[in-house]
PDB file of C-alpha atoms in Angstrom:
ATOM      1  CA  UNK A   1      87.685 113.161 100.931  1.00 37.00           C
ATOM      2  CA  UNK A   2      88.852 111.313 103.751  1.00 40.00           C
ATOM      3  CA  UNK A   3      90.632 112.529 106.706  1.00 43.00           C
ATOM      4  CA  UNK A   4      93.738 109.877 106.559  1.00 42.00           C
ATOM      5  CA  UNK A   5      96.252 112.078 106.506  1.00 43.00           C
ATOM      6  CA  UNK A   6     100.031 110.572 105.449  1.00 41.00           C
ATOM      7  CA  UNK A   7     103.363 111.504 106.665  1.00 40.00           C
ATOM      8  CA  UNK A   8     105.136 114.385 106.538  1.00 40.00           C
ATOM      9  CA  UNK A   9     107.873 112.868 104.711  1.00 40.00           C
ATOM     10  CA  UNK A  10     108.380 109.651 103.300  1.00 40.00           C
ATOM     11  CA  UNK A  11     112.402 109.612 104.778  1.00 42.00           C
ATOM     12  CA  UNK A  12     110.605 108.748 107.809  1.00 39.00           C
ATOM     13  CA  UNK A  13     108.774 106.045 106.976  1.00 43.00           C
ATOM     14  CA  UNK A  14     111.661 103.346 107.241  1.00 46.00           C
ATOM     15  CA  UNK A  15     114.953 103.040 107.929  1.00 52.00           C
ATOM     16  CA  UNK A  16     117.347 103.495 104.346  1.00 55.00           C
ATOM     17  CA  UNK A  17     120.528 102.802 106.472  1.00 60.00           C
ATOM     18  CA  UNK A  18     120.802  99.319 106.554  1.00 64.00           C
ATOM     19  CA  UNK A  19     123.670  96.890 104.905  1.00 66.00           C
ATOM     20  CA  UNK A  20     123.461  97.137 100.820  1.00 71.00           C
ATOM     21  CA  UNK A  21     122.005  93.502  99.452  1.00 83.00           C
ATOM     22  CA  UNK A  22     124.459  91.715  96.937  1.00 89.00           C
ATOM     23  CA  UNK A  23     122.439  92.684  94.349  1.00 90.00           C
ATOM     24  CA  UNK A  24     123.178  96.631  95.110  1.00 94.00           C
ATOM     25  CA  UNK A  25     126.760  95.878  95.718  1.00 94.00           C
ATOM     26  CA  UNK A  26     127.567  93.671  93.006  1.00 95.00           C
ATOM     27  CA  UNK A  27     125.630  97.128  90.800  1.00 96.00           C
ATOM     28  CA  UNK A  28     127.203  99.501  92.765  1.00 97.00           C
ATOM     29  CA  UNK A  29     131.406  97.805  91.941  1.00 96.00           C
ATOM     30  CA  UNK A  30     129.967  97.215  88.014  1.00 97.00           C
ATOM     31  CA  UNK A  31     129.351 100.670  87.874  1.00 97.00           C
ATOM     32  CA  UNK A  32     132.561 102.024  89.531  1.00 97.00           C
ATOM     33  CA  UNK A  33     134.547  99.166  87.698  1.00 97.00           C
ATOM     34  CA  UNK A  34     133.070 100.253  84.484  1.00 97.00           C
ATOM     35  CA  UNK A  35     133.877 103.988  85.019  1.00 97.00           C
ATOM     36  CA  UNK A  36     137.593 102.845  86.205  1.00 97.00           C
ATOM     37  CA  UNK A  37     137.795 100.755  83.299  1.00 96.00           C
ATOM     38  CA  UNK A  38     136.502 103.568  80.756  1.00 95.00           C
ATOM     39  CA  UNK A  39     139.347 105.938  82.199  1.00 96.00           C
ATOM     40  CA  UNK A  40     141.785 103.255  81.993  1.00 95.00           C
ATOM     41  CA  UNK A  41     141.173 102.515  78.446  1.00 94.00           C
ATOM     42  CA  UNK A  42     141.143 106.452  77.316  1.00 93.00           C
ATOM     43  CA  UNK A  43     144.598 106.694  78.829  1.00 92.00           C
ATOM     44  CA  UNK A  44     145.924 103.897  77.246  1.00 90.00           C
ATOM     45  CA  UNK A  45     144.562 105.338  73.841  1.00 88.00           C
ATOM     46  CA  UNK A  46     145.795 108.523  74.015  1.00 86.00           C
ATOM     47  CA  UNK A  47     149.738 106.926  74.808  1.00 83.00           C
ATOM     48  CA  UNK A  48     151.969 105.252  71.491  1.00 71.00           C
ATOM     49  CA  UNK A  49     151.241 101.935  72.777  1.00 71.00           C
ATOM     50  CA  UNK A  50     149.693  99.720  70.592  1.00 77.00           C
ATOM     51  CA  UNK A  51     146.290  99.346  70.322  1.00 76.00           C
ATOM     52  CA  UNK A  52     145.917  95.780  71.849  1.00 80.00           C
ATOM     53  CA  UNK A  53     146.750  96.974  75.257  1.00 87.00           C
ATOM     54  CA  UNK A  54     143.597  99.231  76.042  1.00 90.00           C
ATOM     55  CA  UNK A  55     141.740  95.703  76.144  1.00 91.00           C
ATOM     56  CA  UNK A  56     144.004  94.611  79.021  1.00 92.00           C
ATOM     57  CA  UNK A  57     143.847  98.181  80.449  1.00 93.00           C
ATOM     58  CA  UNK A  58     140.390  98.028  80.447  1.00 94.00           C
ATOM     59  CA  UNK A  59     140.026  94.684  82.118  1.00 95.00           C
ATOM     60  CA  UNK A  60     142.508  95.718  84.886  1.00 95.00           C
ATOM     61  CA  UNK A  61     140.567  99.196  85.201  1.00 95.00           C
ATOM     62  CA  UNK A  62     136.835  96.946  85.847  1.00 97.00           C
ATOM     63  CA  UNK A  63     138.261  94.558  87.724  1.00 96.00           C
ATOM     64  CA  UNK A  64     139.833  96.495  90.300  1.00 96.00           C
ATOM     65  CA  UNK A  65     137.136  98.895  90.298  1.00 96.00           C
ATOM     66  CA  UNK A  66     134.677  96.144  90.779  1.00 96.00           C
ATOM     67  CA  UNK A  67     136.208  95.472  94.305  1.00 97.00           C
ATOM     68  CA  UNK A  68     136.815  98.929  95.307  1.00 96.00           C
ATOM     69  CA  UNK A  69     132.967  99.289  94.843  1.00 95.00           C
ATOM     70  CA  UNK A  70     131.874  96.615  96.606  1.00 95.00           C
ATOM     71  CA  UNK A  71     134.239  97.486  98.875  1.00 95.00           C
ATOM     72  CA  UNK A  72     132.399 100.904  99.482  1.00 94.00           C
ATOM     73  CA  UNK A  73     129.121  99.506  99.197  1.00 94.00           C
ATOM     74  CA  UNK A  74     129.751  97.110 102.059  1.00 92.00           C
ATOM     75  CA  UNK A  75     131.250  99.730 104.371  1.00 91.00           C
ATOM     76  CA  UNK A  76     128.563 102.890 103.648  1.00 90.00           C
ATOM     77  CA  UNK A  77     125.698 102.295 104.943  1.00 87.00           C
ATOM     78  CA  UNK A  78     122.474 103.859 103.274  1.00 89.00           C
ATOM     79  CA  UNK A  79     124.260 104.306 100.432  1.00 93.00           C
ATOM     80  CA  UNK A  80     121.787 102.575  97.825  1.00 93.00           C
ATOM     81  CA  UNK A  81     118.773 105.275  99.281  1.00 92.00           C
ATOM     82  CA  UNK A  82     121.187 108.199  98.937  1.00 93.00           C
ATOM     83  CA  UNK A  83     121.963 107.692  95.464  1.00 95.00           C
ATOM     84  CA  UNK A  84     117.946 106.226  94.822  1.00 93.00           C
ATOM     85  CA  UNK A  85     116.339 108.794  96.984  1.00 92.00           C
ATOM     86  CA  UNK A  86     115.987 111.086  94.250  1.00 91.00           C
ATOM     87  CA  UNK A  87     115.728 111.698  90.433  1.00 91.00           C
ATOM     88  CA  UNK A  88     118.559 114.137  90.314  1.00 93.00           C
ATOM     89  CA  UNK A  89     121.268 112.140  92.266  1.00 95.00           C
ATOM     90  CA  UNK A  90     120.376 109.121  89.995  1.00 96.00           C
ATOM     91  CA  UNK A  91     120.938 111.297  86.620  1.00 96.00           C
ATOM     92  CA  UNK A  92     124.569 112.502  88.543  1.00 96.00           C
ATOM     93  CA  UNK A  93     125.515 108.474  88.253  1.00 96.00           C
ATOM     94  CA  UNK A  94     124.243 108.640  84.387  1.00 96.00           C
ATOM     95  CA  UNK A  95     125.925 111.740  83.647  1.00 96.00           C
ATOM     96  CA  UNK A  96     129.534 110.584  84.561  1.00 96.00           C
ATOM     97  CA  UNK A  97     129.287 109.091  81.174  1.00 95.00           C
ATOM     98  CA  UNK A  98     128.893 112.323  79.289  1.00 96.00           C
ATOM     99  CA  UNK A  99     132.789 113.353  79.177  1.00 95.00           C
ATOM    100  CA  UNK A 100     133.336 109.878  77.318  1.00 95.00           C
ATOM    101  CA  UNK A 101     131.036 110.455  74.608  1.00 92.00           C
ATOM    102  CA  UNK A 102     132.813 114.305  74.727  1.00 92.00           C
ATOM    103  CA  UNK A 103     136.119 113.056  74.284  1.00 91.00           C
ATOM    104  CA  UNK A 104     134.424 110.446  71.644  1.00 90.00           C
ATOM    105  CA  UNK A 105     132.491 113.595  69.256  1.00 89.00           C
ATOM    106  CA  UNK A 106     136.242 115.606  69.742  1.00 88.00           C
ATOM    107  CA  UNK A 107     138.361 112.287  68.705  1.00 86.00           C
ATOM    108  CA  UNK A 108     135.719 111.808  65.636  1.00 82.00           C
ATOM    109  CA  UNK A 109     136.088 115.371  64.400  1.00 80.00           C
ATOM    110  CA  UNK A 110     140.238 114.704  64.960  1.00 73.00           C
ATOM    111  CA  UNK A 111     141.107 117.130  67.183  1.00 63.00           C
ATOM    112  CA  UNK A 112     142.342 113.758  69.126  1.00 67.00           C
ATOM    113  CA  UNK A 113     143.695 109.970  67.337  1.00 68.00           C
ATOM    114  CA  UNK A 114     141.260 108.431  65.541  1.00 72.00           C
ATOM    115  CA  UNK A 115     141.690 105.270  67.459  1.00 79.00           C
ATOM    116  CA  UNK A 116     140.405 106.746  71.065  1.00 87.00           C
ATOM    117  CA  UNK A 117     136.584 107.356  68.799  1.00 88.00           C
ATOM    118  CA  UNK A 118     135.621 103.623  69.895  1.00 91.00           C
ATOM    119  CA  UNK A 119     137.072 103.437  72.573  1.00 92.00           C
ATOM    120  CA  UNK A 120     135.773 106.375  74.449  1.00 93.00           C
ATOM    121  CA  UNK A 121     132.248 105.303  72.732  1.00 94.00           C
ATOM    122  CA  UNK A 122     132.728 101.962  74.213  1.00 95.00           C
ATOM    123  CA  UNK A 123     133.252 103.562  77.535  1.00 96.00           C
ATOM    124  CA  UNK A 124     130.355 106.271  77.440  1.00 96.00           C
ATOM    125  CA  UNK A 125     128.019 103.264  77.126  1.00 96.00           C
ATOM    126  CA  UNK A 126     129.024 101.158  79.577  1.00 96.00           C
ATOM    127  CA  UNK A 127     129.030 103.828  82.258  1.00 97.00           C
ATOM    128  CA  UNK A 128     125.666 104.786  81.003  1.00 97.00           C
ATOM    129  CA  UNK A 129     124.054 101.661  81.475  1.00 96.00           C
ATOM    130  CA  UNK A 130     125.754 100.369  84.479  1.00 97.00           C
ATOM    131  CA  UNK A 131     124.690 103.687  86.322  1.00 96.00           C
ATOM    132  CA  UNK A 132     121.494 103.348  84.949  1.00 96.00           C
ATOM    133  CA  UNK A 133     120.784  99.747  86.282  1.00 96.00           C
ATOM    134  CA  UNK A 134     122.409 101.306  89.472  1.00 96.00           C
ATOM    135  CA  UNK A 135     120.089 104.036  89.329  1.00 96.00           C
ATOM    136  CA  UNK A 136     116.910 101.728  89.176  1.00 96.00           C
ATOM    137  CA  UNK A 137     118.456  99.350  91.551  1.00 95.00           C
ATOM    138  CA  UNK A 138     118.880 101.989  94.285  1.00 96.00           C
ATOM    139  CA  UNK A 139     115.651 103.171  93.589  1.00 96.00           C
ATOM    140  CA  UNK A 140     114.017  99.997  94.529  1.00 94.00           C
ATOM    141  CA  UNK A 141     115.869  99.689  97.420  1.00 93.00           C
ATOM    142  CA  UNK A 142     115.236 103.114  98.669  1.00 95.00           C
ATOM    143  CA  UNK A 143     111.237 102.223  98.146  1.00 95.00           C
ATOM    144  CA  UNK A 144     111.251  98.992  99.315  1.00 92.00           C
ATOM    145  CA  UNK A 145     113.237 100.550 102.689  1.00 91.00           C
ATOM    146  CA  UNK A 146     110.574 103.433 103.421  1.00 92.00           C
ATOM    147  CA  UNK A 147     107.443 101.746 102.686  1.00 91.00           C
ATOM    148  CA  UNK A 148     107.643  97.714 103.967  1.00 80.00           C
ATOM    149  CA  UNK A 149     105.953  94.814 102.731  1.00 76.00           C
ATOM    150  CA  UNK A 150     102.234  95.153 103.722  1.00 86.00           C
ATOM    151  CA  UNK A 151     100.420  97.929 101.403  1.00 91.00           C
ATOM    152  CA  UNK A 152      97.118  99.587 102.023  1.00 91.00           C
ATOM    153  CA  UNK A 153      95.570  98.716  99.178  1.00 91.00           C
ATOM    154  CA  UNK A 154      96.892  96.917  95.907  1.00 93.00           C
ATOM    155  CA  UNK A 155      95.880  95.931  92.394  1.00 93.00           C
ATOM    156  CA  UNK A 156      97.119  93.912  89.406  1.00 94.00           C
ATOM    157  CA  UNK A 157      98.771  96.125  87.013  1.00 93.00           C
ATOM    158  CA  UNK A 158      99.819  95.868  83.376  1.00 91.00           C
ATOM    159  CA  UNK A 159     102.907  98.183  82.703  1.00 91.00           C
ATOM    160  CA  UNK A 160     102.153  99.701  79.261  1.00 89.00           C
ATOM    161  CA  UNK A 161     103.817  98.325  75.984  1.00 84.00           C
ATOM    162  CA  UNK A 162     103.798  96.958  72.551  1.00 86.00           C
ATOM    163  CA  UNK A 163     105.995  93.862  72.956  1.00 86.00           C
ATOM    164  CA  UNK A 164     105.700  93.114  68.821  1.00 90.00           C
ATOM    165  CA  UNK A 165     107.063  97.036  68.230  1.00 91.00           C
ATOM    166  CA  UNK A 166     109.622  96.630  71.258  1.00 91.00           C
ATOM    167  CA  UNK A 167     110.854  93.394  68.899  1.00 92.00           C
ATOM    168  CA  UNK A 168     110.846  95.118  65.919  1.00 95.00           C
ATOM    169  CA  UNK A 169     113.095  98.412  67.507  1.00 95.00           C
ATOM    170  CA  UNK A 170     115.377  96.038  69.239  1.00 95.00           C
ATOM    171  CA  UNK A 171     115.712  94.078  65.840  1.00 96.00           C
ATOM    172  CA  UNK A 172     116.441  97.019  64.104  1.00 96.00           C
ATOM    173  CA  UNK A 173     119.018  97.937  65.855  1.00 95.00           C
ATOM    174  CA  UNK A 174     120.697  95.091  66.320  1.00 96.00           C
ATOM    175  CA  UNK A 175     120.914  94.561  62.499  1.00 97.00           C
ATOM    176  CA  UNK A 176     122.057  98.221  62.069  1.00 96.00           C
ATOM    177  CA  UNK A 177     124.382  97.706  64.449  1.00 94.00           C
ATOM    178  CA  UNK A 178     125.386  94.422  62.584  1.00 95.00           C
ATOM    179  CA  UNK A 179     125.893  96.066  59.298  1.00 96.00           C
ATOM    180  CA  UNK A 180     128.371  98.534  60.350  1.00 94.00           C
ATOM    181  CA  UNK A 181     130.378  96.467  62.180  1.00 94.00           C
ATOM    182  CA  UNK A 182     130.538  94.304  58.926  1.00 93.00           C
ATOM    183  CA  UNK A 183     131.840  97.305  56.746  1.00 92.00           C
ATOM    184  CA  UNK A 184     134.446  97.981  59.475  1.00 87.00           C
ATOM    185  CA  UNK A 185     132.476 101.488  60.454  1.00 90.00           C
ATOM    186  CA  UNK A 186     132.695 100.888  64.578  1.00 89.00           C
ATOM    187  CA  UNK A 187     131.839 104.232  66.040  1.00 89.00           C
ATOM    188  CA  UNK A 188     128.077 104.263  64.081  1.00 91.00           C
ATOM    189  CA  UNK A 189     128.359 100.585  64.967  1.00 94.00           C
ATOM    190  CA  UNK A 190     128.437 101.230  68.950  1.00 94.00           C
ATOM    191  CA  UNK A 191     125.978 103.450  68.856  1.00 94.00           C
ATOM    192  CA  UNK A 192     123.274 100.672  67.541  1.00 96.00           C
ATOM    193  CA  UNK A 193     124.579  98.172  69.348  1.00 96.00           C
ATOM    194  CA  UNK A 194     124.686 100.426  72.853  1.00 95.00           C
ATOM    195  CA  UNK A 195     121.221 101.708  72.124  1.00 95.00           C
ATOM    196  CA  UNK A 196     119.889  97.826  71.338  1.00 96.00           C
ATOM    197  CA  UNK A 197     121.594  97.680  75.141  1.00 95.00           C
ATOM    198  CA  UNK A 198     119.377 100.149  76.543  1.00 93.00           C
ATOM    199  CA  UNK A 199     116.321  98.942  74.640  1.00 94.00           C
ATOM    200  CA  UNK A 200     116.808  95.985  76.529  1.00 93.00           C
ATOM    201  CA  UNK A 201     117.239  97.287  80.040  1.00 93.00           C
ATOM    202  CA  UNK A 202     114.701  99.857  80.051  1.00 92.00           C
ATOM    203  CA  UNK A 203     112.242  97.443  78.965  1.00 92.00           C
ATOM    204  CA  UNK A 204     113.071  94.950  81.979  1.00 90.00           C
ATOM    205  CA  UNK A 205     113.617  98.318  84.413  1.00 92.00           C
ATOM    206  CA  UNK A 206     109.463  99.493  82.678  1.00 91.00           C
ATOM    207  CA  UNK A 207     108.165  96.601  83.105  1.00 89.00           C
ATOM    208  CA  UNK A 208     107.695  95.383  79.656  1.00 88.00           C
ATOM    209  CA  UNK A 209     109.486  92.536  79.293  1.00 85.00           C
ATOM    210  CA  UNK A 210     110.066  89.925  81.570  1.00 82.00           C
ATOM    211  CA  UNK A 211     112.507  86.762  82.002  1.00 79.00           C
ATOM    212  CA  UNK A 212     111.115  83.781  83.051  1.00 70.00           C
ATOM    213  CA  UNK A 213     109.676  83.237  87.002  1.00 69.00           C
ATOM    214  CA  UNK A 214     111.988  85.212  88.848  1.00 74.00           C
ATOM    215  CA  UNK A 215     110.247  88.511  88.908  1.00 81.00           C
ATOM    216  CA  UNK A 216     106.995  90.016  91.015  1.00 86.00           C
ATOM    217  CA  UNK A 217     103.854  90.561  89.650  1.00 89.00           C
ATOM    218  CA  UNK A 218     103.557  94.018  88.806  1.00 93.00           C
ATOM    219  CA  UNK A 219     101.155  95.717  91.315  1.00 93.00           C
ATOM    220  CA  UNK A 220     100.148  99.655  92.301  1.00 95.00           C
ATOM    221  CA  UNK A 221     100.401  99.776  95.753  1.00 94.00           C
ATOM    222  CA  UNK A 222      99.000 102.200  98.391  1.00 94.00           C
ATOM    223  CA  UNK A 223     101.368 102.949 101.256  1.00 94.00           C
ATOM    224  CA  UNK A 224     101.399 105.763 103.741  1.00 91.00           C
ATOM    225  CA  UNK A 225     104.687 107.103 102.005  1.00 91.00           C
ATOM    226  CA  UNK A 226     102.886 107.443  98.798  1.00 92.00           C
ATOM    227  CA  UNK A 227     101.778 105.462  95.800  1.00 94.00           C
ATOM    228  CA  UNK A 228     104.268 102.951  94.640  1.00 95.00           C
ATOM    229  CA  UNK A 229     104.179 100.937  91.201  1.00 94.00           C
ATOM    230  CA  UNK A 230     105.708  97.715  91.504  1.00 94.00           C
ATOM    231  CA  UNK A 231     107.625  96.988  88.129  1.00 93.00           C
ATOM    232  CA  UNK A 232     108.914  92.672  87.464  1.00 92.00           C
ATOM    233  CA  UNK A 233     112.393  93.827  88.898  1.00 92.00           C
ATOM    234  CA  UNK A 234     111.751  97.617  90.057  1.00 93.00           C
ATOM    235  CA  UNK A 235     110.048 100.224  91.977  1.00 93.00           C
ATOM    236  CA  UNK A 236     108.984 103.526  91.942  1.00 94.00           C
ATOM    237  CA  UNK A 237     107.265 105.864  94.660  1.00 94.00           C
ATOM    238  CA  UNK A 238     105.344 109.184  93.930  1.00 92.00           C
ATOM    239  CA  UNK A 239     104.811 110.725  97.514  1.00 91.00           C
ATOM    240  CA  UNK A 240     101.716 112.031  98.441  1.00 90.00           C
ATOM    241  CA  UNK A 241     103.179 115.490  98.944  1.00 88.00           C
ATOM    242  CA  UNK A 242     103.903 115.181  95.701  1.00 88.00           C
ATOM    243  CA  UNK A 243     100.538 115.130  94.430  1.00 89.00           C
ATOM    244  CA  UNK A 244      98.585 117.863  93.176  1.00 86.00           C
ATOM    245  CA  UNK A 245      95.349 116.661  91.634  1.00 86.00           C
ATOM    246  CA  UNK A 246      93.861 113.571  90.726  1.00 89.00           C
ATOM    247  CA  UNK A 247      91.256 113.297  87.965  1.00 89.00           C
ATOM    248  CA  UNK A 248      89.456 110.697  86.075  1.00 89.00           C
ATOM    249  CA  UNK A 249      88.801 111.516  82.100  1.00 84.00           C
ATOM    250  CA  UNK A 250      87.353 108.717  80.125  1.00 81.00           C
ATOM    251  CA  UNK A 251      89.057 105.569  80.390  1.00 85.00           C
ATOM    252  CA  UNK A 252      92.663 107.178  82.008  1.00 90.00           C
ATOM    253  CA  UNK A 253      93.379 108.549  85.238  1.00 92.00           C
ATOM    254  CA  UNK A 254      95.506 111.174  85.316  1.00 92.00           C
ATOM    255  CA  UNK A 255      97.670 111.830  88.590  1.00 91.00           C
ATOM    256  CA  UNK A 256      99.165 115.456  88.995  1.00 89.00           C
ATOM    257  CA  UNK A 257     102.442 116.164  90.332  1.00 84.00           C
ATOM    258  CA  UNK A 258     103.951 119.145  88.288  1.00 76.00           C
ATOM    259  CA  UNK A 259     105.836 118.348  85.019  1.00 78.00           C
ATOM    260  CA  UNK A 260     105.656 114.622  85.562  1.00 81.00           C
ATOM    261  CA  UNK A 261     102.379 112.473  85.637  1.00 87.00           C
ATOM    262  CA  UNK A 262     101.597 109.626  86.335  1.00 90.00           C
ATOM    263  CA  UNK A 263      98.705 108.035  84.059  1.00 90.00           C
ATOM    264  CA  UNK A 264      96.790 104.679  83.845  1.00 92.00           C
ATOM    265  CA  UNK A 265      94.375 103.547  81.324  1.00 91.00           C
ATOM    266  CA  UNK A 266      91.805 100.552  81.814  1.00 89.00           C
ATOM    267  CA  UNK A 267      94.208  98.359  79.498  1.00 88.00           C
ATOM    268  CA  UNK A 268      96.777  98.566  82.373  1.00 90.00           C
ATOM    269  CA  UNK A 269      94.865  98.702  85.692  1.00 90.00           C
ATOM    270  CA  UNK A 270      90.837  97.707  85.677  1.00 85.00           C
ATOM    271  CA  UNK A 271      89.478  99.859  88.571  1.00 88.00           C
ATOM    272  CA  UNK A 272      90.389 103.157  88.097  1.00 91.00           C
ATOM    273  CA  UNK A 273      87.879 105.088  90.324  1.00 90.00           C
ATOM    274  CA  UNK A 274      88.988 102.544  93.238  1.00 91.00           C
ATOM    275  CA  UNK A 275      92.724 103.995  93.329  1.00 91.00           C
ATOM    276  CA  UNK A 276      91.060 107.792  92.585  1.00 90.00           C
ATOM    277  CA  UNK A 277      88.852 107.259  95.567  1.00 90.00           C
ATOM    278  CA  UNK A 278      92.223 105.853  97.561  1.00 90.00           C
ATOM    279  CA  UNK A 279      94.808 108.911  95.972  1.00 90.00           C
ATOM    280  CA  UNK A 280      91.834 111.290  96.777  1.00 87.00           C
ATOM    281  CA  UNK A 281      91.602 110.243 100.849  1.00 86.00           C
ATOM    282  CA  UNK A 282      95.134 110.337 100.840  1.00 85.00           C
ATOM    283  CA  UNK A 283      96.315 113.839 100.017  1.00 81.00           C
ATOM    284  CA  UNK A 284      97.412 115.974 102.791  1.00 69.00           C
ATOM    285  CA  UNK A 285      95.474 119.290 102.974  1.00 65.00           C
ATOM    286  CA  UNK A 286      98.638 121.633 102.311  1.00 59.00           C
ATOM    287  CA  UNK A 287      99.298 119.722  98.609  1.00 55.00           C
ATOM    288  CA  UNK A 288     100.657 121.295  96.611  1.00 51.00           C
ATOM    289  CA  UNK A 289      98.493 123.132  93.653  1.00 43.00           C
ATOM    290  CA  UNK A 290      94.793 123.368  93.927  1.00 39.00           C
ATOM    291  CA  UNK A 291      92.894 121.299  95.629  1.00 41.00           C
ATOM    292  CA  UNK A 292      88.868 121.249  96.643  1.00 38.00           C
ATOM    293  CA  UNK A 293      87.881 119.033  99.287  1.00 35.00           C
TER     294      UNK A 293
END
């Protein structure tokens, strides 16, 4: 192995306190204008007033929201690494959504009006995917922040996936989605259409799909904070520290670090004992598990 040793910890290696970009603040006041917006909405549901005014609840609830969280954004700085710097803290944004789809499962049963079902569902998935675009655009902030522009090392990758199947599941959906709405059967009917959503999102946050030019070429990149793979529109960084073990078996590579690997196959990334040799000169002495120099 080599004796490059990285740093101790990858906060160090840039600065994550810098103004937001418009693309983090304009995710950052979707995501509080969708949660204000969801509460909003359940409110007016739960009151006698009729039905048509949860829309305009709803509406007022984003749009304020929207500017209250650009508003924040704008003012905290380091905000987009805080809520990016870590796996947990960008499930926490995710999560807010859960007590929709609660008060959604305790409407259907009718311990609550029927009428707050959709809306609550309506709610749950908007918060869910605005905090999950959130989530993935802090996350490539945070990376982008620590480790700079100039990598190590880097090599074309393809980010695995089956666009024909990713078609077909999205299609699927969709028309599911479709069908209920025709018979008049909405809850069943947002839950198609909001999974179709995140079909959709997770397959431009992965990697697997991309729209038109404006996008990077997806890359693995060597940096002194860790290993990065560079997604069309995101990033992600596995630290060094995080790495127990590297091995190559067949025609994968298989990088340890606990529950979660990280693996690459020849289809995706052509030379596989280059970035073993690279991981292996890379990992600090005190990693964690085993490891035989």
């Amino acid at each position: 192995m080599s004796d490059r040793k990285p740093i101790a910890s990858s906060d160090t290696a840039g600065s994550t306190d810098d103004r937001p970009d418009a693309a983090f603040q304009l995710a950052f006041g979707g995501y509080v204008g969708a949660l204000l917006a969801g509460i909003a909405a359940v409110v007016a549901a739960l009151t006698t007033a009729p039905l048509l005014f949860v829309p305009g609840a709803a509406v007022a609830g984003f749009s304020s929201g929207c500017l209250v969280g650009i508003a924040i954004a704008r003012r905290v700085r380091g905000l987009a690494g805080r809520i990016g710097r870590t796996r947990r803290r960008r499930a926490a944004v995710v999560a807010l959504a859960v007590p929709f789809g609660a008060v959604a499962v305790v409407s259907v049963f009718g311990a609550l009006e029927s009428r707050l079902a959709p809306v609550a569902l309506v709610a749950a998935v908007a918060v869910a995917v605005t905090g999950s675009l959130l989530g993935w655009v802090a996350q490539t902030r945070y990376v982008d922040a620590i480790t700079g522009d100039d990598p190590a090392a880097a090599w074309p990758w393809t980010p695995p996936g089956n666009p024909i199947l990713d078609a077909v599941v999205l299609a699927l959906w969709l028309l599911l989605g479709g069908a209920n709405a025709a018979a008049g059967d909405w809850t069943p009917s947002i839950v198609w259409f909001g999974l179709a959503i995140f079909w959709v999102c997770g397959g431009l946050a992965e990697g697997r799909w991309r729209v038109g030019s404006l996008s990077d070429a997806p890359e693995v990149r060597v940096y002194e904070a860790g290993l990065v793979k560079r997604r069309p529109y995101t990033r992600s960084l596995v630290p060094w520290t995080d790495i127990s073990h590297v091995r190559l078996r067949e025609d994968e590579l298989v990088v340890d670090r606990g529950f979660l690997d990280v693996r690459f196959d020849r289809d995706e990334l052509e030379d596989l004992e280059a970035l073993q040799t690279e991981i292996e000169g890379r990992l600090p002495d005190d990693a964690p598990g085993v490891w035989t120099r």
